[in-house]
Structures are given as C-alpha cells and as structure tokens.
Amino acid sequence: MRKPIIAGNWKMHKTTLEAINLVNALKRELYNIENVDIVVCPPFTVLNEVSEIIQDSNIALGGQDVFWEKEGAFTGEVSARMLKDVGCRYVIIGHSERRKYFGETDEIVGKKIRAALKEELIPIVCIGESLKQREEGKTFDIVKGQIRQGFKDLSEEEFLKLIIAYEPIWAIGTGRTATPGEAEEVQGFIRQQIADIYSEEAANLIRIQYGGSVKPDNIEELIREKDIDGALVGGASLEADSFVEIVKKSSALVRSETSDKQK
Ligand code: 13P
C-alpha cells in the first residue's frame, strides 16, 4: 500500500479568521497522524497565516494554482517561487475548474508542472472527464490525452515527483461520487498508461488520488481500492469535523492493513 495523501482544496472559501479557526482545529485533532500525508490548499490570501500556524506540524501547505513564469508583468498571477517562499510544498495544477473557467489546456498544465518542479514544489495534477465525455464512452481517451499531453517531456525522475488526482468532473460538488469500482477502473487505467510511458516501477510508485464528493462516509471504500492512494477533498475539507474524520478513517485503514500483513 502506498502512503495515502489526503489534501483539502478550499477553493474560493475562507476569510482570514475562518481559515485560522479551521486550521487550528485541524492541527489540534490531527497532530498524531503519521501514516497519512495531510495537505491543505487555502486561497492565496490566507497562505501566510495558515503557513505560520502549521509550521513544524504534520500538515503541509499547498497552493491552488501557479503561473509558469518566474516573475514579471503578469497581473494577478503568483509564481512558484512565491508559493515556496510562503511555505508551500505542494501546488494543485490543472483543476477542472481552471480548465473550464480559465481555459487551461494540457499544454498550459505542462508548463505549470515544469515551473513548479523547478522550485521543488510537488504538483498535484488533476485529470478527469466530463459527464458528456463519459456518456459518449470517451473517458479513457480523454484521460489518456491529458496524461500524454500534460506530462509530455517529463523524465521518469521528474514524473515521480508528481501526485496525480483523478477527478471526474461530474462528481465534483454534485454529491454524486464515482462508485469505488468506477474510480478504480479509471485509476487502474491511469496506472497502466504510466507503465506504458515510463515503467512498471514508476506505475507502482506514483500516488493517484481520487477527487469528487469525497465524504467521511465514502472515504474508506474508496481508498480500499488498490489504485486509489488518497483523496483531493473539496466541500468536506471546509469543515474541521468532516476533514478530520476523512483523515482519521484513512489512517485507521492503513493501520489495519499493515497489521493484517504482519499476521
Ligand atoms: P468536492 O469534494 O466538493 O466534490 O470537490 C472536489 C474537488 O474538486 C477537489 O479538488
């Protein structure tokens, strides 16, 4: 079992005070979790405050997006260096909301991945199909295209620094989670693509999260699947109780699987 990574994508939520309250609660409740990587991705405006609170804790910080240039006249944009400077270790790249509302293409995603890697940020790269594409039977083609284009020109060593998040667009914010079987089918396919492009070893090592209406009551069945290595959580990461429960349930599952293996 690969170490699960549970990341909260706060999207465009939380004022400073709300963010401080939330992250203080997470820190208090999750301080003793070691077998799960925990990440929060707040909006840019509160990265600094959250960063100070989680310093020296087991919670890591991530940005929700990054621009590909180092610096310059790019009004409204934030560079990888700036994210690193404020304490980020991760950055979400290519989220479907960015692809949909801001016209991000696989080519842009590729440029952002490179910019993040240069600053030693870990990109969490989102891929996934729309409902229409799924209904037309194009899921595998879409995901394959996103992988081939987005990761183009990355060496195996570079590629292994990434986290992939499979987020079927029809499951985001809709309450309609992919069934564990539906998610596993695509995530297994993603892993197979990685084996084809790079190697079996790379396919075995890379962590693939699932995202889309992950909640405390479905996290266990999802991460029990062999190709699901954690979750990218939207709505349920906005309340301490639900995010804490998701992380704790993941942690308990790792513990029980590890002790099963030792028997
Ligand atoms: P929800 O968990 O709200 O469906 O959002 C998922 C998501 O987009 C995480 O990046």
XYZ file of C-alpha atoms and ligand atoms in Angstrom:
273
model
C 0.000 0.000 0.000
C 1.326 3.432 -0.929
C 1.095 6.078 1.810
C -2.250 7.842 1.321
C -2.275 11.575 0.755
C -5.384 13.493 1.771
C -5.485 17.087 0.534
C -8.137 19.719 1.195
C -8.833 22.060 -1.694
C -10.570 25.014 -0.060
C -11.251 26.630 -3.460
C -12.578 30.215 -3.099
C -13.602 29.900 0.545
C -12.490 31.286 3.920
C -11.660 34.745 5.170
C -8.574 35.128 7.338
C -10.344 34.453 10.618
C -12.258 31.495 9.219
C -9.063 29.995 7.832
C -7.227 30.427 11.124
C -10.034 28.756 13.058
C -10.219 25.848 10.639
C -6.520 25.122 10.513
C -6.115 25.442 14.283
C -8.806 22.805 14.696
C -7.109 20.508 12.172
C -3.783 20.882 13.909
C -5.326 20.067 17.286
C -7.191 16.994 16.044
C -4.626 15.528 13.665
C -1.306 16.100 15.463
C -0.632 12.386 15.983
C -1.334 11.101 12.466
C 1.836 9.847 10.828
C 0.741 7.245 8.309
C -1.164 9.664 6.057
C 0.199 12.758 4.312
C -2.071 15.695 5.112
C -2.203 18.811 2.933
C -4.356 21.954 2.987
C -4.668 24.223 -0.046
C -6.179 27.540 1.070
C -6.692 30.548 -1.210
C -3.631 32.754 -1.814
C -4.907 35.484 0.530
C -4.526 33.314 3.643
C -1.493 31.183 2.757
C 0.742 33.192 5.033
C -1.469 32.927 8.112
C -2.081 29.216 7.603
C 1.608 28.642 6.956
C 2.564 30.152 10.308
C 0.078 28.011 12.184
C 1.110 24.697 10.621
C 4.830 25.329 10.751
C 6.555 22.315 12.340
C 3.337 20.296 12.243
C 2.358 17.223 10.223
C 0.128 19.332 7.964
C 1.667 20.605 4.741
C 0.653 23.630 2.719
C -0.326 23.769 -0.952
C -1.314 26.477 -3.421
C -4.367 26.057 -5.663
C -2.656 27.235 -8.826
C 0.612 28.681 -10.083
C 1.753 30.725 -13.064
C 4.524 29.312 -15.242
C 6.771 32.378 -15.467
C 9.272 33.258 -12.756
C 8.266 36.899 -12.404
C 7.211 39.885 -14.470
C 4.229 41.868 -15.683
C 1.539 39.224 -15.165
C -1.161 40.995 -13.213
C -2.985 38.762 -10.785
C -0.644 35.800 -11.084
C 1.502 34.044 -8.485
C 4.808 32.300 -9.203
C 6.174 29.007 -7.898
C 8.903 30.912 -6.102
C 6.302 32.999 -4.260
C 4.438 29.863 -3.200
C 7.628 28.291 -1.987
C 8.540 31.476 -0.144
C 5.291 31.456 1.813
C 5.823 27.845 2.872
C 4.038 25.748 0.237
C 5.295 22.243 -0.516
C 2.507 21.361 -2.941
C 0.512 23.043 -5.662
C -2.668 21.932 -7.426
C -2.319 22.182 -11.205
C -4.927 21.745 -13.939
C -8.001 21.542 -11.737
C -11.100 21.087 -13.910
C -12.472 24.413 -12.658
C -9.376 26.126 -14.023
C -9.663 24.218 -17.268
C -13.349 25.168 -17.530
C -13.453 28.807 -16.357
C -9.945 29.945 -17.282
C -9.304 27.987 -20.443
C -6.376 25.943 -19.159
C -5.171 23.434 -21.704
C -2.950 20.385 -21.301
C -0.128 22.480 -22.728
C -0.553 25.114 -20.013
C -0.754 22.354 -17.420
C 2.585 21.038 -18.705
C 4.199 24.475 -18.391
C 2.915 24.885 -14.863
C 4.205 21.457 -13.845
C 7.687 22.403 -15.050
C 7.594 25.747 -13.233
C 6.530 24.038 -10.003
C 9.191 21.330 -10.257
C 11.894 23.943 -10.785
C 11.084 25.338 -7.348
C 10.780 21.859 -5.874
C 7.063 22.150 -5.310
C 5.105 18.910 -5.617
C 2.448 19.303 -8.301
C -0.931 17.688 -7.657
C -2.056 17.326 -11.257
C -5.794 16.959 -11.864
C -7.250 14.982 -14.736
C -10.738 13.690 -15.437
C -13.621 13.549 -17.879
C -16.920 15.449 -18.083
C -20.320 13.758 -17.869
C -20.833 14.167 -21.604
C -17.490 12.583 -22.350
C -18.274 9.684 -20.020
C -21.680 9.149 -21.570
C -20.131 9.149 -25.017
C -17.720 6.442 -23.875
C -14.694 8.717 -24.184
C -13.409 8.559 -20.600
C -10.279 6.549 -21.347
C -9.372 8.597 -24.425
C -9.740 11.868 -22.524
C -7.683 10.729 -19.572
C -5.063 9.249 -21.853
C -4.812 12.528 -23.788
C -4.471 14.556 -20.596
C -1.662 12.287 -19.422
C 0.194 12.166 -22.744
C -0.052 15.930 -23.308
C 0.305 17.202 -19.743
C 3.290 15.022 -18.854
C 4.967 15.317 -22.221
C 8.749 15.669 -21.994
C 8.936 14.881 -18.282
C 11.670 12.408 -17.450
C 10.755 9.492 -15.205
C 12.629 11.128 -12.358
C 10.652 14.352 -12.775
C 7.394 12.489 -13.236
C 7.856 10.602 -9.973
C 7.758 13.881 -8.070
C 4.105 14.385 -9.020
C 0.849 13.368 -7.419
C -1.996 12.650 -9.832
C -5.596 13.422 -8.864
C -8.309 11.704 -10.863
C -11.350 13.933 -10.572
C -14.303 13.008 -12.783
C -15.920 16.397 -13.384
C -19.433 15.010 -12.966
C -18.586 14.002 -9.395
C -17.231 17.394 -8.276
C -19.515 19.297 -5.922
C -22.503 17.270 -7.086
C -22.766 14.785 -4.249
C -22.564 12.103 -6.909
C -19.370 10.249 -6.063
C -17.955 7.796 -8.528
C -18.503 4.328 -7.111
C -15.280 2.725 -5.889
C -15.492 0.437 -8.915
C -15.864 3.343 -11.373
C -12.967 5.239 -9.817
C -10.756 2.154 -9.604
C -11.394 1.272 -13.233
C -10.054 4.628 -14.443
C -7.269 4.829 -11.857
C -6.047 1.374 -12.850
C -6.083 2.555 -16.457
C -4.056 5.655 -15.492
C -1.508 3.435 -13.780
C -1.299 1.254 -16.870
C -0.637 4.345 -19.005
C 2.190 5.287 -16.678
C 3.637 1.792 -17.026
C 3.468 2.145 -20.827
C 5.055 5.610 -20.890
C 7.626 5.117 -18.150
C 7.975 1.774 -16.378
C 6.193 -0.715 -14.128
C 8.233 0.669 -11.291
C 7.045 4.234 -11.913
C 3.455 2.997 -12.161
C 3.869 1.265 -8.817
C 5.355 4.261 -7.065
C 3.170 7.117 -8.297
C 0.342 8.128 -5.988
C -3.075 8.694 -7.547
C -5.731 10.462 -5.516
C -9.441 10.346 -6.200
C -11.473 13.570 -6.018
C -15.196 14.267 -6.354
C -17.687 14.372 -3.462
C -15.387 12.572 -1.052
C -17.021 12.479 2.383
C -16.399 10.749 5.720
C -18.883 8.038 4.772
C -17.290 7.064 1.464
C -13.549 7.559 2.041
C -12.922 4.041 3.332
C -14.496 2.188 0.423
C -12.616 4.432 -1.988
C -9.125 4.108 -0.573
C -9.556 0.395 -0.047
C -9.244 0.107 -3.838
C -5.732 -0.833 -4.840
C -5.149 2.088 -7.211
C -6.629 4.841 -5.017
C -3.950 6.423 -2.835
C -5.865 9.149 -1.079
C -8.253 11.952 -1.871
C -8.474 15.530 -3.043
C -11.359 16.856 -0.987
C -13.382 19.976 -1.790
C -16.580 20.666 0.175
C -15.809 18.287 3.048
C -12.458 19.998 3.668
C -14.190 23.241 4.645
C -15.386 21.927 7.997
C -12.881 20.645 10.524
C -15.093 17.745 11.634
C -15.518 16.191 8.219
C -11.902 16.656 7.093
C -10.612 15.259 10.392
C -12.872 12.235 10.041
C -11.682 11.605 6.482
C -8.036 11.704 7.567
C -8.620 9.576 10.685
C -10.541 6.921 8.792
C -7.766 6.750 6.203
C -5.201 6.424 8.946
C -7.137 3.626 10.676
C -7.415 1.750 7.399
C -3.657 1.937 6.825
C -3.099 0.694 10.367
C -5.410 -2.277 9.920
C -3.948 -3.215 6.528
C -0.422 -3.021 7.897
C -1.274 -5.243 10.864
C -3.087 -7.723 8.574
C 0.091 -8.023 6.516
C 2.193 -8.647 9.600
C -0.021 -11.556 10.715
P -15.901 18.231 -3.901
O -15.256 17.364 -2.862
O -16.598 19.430 -3.313
O -16.759 17.441 -4.830
O -14.716 18.848 -4.782
C -13.757 18.007 -5.299
C -12.669 18.811 -5.871
O -12.822 19.481 -6.877
C -11.370 18.811 -5.172
O -10.394 19.431 -5.934
